[in-house]
Rosetta silent file (secondary structure, phi, psi, omega in degrees, C-alpha in Angstrom):
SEQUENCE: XXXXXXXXXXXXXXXXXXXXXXXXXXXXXXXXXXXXXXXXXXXXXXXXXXXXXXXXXXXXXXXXXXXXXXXXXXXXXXXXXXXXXXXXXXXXXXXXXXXXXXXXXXXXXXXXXXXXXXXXXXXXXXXXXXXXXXXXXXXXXXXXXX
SCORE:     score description
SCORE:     0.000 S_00000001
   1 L     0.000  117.882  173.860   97.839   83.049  114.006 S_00000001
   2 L   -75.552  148.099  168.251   98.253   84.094  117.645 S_00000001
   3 L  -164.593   91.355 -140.385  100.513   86.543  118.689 S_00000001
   4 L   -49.629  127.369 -179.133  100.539   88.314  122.289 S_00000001
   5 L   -55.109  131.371 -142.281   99.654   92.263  122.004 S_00000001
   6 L    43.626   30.979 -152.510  102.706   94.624  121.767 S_00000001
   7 L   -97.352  140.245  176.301  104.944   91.239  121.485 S_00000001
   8 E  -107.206  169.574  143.736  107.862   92.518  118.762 S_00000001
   9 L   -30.218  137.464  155.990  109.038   91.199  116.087 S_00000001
  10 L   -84.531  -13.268  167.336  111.957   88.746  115.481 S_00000001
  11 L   -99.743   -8.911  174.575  113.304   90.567  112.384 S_00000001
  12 L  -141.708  134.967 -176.172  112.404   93.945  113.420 S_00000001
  13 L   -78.801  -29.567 -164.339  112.394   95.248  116.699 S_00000001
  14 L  -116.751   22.545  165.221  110.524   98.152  116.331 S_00000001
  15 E  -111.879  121.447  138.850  106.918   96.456  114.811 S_00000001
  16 E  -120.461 -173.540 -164.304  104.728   95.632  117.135 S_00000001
  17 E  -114.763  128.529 -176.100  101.632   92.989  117.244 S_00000001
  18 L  -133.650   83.356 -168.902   98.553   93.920  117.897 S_00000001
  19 L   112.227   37.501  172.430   95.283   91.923  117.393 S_00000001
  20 L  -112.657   95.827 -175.599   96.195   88.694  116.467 S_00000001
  21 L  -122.926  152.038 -158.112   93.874   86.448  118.272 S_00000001
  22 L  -138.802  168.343  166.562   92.865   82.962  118.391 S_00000001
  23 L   -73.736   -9.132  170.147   90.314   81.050  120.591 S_00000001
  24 L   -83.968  -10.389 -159.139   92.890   79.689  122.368 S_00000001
  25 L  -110.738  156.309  153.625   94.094   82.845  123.882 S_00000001
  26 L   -87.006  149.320  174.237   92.802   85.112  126.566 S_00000001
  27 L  -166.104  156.606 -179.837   92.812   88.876  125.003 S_00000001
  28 L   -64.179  139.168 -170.551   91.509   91.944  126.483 S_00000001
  29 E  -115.742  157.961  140.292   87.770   92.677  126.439 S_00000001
  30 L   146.082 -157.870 -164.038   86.110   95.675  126.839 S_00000001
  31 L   -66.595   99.892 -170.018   84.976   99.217  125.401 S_00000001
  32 L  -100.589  140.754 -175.936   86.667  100.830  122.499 S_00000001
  33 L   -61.614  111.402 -164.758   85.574  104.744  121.960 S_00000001
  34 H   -56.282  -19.274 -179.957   83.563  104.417  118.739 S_00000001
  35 H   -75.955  -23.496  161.070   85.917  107.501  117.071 S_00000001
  36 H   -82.183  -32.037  166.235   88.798  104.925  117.460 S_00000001
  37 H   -59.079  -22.414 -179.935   86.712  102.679  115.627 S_00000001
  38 H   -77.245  -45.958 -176.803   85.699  104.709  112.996 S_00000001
  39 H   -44.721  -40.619 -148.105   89.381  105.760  112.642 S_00000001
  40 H   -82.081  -35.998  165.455   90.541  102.391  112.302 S_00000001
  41 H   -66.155  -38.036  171.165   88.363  101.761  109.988 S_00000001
  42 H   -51.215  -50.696  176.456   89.208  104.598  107.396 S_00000001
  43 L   -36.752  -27.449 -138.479   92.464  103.198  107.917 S_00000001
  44 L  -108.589  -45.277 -171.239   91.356   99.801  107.060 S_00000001
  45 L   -37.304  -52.843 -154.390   89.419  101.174  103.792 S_00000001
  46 L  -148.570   39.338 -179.639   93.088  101.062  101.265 S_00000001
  47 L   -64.497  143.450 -159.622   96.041   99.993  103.823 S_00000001
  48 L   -79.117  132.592  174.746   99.367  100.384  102.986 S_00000001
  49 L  -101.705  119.161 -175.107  101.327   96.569  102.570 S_00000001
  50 L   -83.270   32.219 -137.726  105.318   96.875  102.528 S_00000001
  51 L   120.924  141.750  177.517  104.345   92.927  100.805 S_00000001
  52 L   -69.667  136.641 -174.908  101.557   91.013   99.459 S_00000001
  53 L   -99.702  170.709 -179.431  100.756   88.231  102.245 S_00000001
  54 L  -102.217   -8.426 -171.890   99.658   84.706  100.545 S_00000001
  55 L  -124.725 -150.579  145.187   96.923   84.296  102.439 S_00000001
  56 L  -136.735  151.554 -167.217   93.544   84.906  104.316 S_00000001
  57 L  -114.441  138.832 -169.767   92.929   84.980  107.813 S_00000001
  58 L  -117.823   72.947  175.605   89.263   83.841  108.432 S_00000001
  59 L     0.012  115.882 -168.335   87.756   84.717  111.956 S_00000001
  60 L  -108.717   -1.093  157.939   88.420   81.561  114.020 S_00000001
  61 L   -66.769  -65.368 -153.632   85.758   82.722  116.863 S_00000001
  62 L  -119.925   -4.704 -177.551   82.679   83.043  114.601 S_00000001
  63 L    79.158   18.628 -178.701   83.999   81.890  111.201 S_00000001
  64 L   -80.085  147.386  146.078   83.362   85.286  109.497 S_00000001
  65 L  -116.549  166.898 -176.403   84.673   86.292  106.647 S_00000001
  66 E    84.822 -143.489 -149.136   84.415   89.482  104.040 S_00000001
  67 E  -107.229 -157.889  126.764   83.400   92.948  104.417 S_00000001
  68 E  -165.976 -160.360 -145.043   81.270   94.951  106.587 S_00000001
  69 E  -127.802  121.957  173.998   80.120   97.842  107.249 S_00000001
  70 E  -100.827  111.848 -152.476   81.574  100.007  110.092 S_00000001
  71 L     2.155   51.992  177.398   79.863  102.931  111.133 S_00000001
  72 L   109.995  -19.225  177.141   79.095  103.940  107.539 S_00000001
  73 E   -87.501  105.057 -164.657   82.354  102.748  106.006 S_00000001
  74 E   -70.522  121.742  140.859   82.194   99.636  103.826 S_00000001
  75 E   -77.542  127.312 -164.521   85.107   97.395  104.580 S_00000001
  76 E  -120.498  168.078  178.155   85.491   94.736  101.693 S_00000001
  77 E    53.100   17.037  170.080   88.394   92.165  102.257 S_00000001
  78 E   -43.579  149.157 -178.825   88.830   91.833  105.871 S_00000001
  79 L    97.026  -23.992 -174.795   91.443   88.980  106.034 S_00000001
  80 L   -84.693  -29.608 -161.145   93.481   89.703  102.848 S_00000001
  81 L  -118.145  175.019  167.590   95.567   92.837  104.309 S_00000001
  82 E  -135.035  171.815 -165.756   97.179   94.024  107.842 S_00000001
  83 E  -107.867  146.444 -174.875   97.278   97.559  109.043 S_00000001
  84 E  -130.204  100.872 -136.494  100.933   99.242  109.893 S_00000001
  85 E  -116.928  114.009  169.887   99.915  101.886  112.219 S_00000001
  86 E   -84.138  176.278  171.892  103.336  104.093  112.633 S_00000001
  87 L  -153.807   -8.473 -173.177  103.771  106.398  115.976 S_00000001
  88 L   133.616  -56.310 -172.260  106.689  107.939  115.831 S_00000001
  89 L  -128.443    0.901  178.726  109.069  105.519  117.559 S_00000001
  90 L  -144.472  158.233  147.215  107.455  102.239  116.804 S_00000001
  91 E  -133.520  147.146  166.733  105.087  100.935  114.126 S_00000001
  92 E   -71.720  118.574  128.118  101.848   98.569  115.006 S_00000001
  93 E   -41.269  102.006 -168.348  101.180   95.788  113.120 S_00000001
  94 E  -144.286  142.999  159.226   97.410   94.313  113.130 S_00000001
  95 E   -69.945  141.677 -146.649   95.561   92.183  110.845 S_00000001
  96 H   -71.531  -13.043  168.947   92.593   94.087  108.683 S_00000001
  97 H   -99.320   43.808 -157.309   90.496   91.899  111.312 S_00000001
  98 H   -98.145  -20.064  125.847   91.016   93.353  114.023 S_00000001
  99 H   -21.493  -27.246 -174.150   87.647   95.566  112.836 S_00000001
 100 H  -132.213   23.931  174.996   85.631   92.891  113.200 S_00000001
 101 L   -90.225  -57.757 -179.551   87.534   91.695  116.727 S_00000001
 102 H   -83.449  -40.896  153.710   86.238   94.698  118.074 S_00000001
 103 H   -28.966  -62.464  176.860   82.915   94.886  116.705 S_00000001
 104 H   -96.289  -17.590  150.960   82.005   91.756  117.139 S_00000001
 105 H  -135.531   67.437  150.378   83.608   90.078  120.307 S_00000001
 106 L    53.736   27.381  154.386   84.641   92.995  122.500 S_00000001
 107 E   -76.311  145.521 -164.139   88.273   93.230  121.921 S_00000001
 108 L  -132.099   92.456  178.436   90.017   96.028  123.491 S_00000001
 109 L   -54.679  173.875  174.225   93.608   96.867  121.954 S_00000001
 110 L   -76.858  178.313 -145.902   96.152   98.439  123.885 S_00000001
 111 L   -80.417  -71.242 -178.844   95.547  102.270  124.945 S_00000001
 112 H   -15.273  -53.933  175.032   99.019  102.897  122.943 S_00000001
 113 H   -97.566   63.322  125.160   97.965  101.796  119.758 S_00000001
 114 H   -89.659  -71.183  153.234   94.554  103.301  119.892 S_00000001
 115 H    27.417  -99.364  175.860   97.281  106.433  120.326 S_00000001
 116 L   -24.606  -58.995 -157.459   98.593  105.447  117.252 S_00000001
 117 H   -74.117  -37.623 -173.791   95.467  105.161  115.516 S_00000001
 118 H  -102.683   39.454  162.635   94.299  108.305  115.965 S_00000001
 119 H  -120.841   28.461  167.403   97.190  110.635  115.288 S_00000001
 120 L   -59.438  111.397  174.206   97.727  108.071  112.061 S_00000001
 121 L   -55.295  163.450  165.526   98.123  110.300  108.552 S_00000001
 122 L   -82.329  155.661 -159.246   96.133  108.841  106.239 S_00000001
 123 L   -73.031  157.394 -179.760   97.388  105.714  104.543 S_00000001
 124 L    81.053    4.949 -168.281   99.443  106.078  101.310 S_00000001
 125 L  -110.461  176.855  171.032  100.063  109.604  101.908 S_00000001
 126 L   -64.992  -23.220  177.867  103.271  111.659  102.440 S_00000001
 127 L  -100.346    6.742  178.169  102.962  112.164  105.640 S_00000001
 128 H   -83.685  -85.008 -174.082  102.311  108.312  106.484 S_00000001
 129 H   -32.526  -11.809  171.973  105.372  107.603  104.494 S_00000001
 130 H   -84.288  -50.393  165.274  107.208  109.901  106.489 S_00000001
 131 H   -63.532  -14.775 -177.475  105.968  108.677  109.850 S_00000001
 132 H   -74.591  -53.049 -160.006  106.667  104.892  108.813 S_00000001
 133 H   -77.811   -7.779 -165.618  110.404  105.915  107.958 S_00000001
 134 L  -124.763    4.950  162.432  110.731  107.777  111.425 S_00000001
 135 L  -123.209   40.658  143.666  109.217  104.854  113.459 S_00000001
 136 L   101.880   16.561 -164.465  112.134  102.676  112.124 S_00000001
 137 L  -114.851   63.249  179.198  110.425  101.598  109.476 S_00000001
 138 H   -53.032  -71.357 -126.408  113.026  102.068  106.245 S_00000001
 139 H   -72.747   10.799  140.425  113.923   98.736  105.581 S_00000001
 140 H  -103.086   42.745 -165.730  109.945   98.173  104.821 S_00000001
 141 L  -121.939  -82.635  169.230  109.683  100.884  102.178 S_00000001
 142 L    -1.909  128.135  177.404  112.709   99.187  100.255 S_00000001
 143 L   -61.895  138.634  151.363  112.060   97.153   97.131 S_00000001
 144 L   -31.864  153.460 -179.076  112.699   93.388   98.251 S_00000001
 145 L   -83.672  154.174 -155.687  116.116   92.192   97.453 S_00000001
 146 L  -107.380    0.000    0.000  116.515   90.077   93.987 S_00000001
């Protein structure tokens, strides 16, 4: 599923998309600072889901799927989860492959959410939940509606 980087939401205003790329698309190439990669990956190790997705997203460049291994950090399940990267005033949205985007064909997110990534608490923690609700993002901390 394509979706143009910092492009918002239509139900939320204040998530934006970052690393959703297709072969059809142009997307920025170039150098990512391996300490944002490494972050992104710790991130990537147990990320927090305000919902279970239904699906898998399956690398539509090279056709990879599953884990690897990022500078010492085994990723297992690329494709099942997305990453919610809070900042303060926004939160980033990315699919768990956006690890193997940059690794493997030289994508280069925006500078902003690289930001993001590295002043990111760690996921699941108190102070992530705090930064989520303070980049706008109550209404995904909320149980679904019955």
């Amino acid at each position: 599923m394509y979706l143009a980087d910092l492009s918002s939401h239509e139900h939320m205003q204040r998530i934006r998309s970052v690393g959703w790329l297709e072969p059809e698309h142009e997307y920025t190439r170039g150098a990512v600072d391996p300490s944002d990669l490494r972050r992104l990956c710790e991130l990537a190790v147990d990320p927090w889901m305000p919902a279970v997705a239904g699906g898998f997203h399956v690398c539509r460049f090279c056709g990879f799927t599953g884990g690897l291994e990022c500078q010492g950090i085994k990723l297992t399940g690329l494709g099942w989860s997305n990453l919610y990267i809070p900042d303060g005033n926004r939160i980033y949205e990315a699919p768990s492959m956006i690890v193997h985007y940059i690794d493997a064909h030289g994508y280069a997110p925006p500078e902003e959410f690289l930001k993001a990534v590295r002043k990111c608490p760690e996921m699941n923690s108190p102070e992530y939940d705090e930064l989520i609700l303070s980049s706008g993002g109550k209404s995904l901390m909320e149980p679904p509606s019955q």
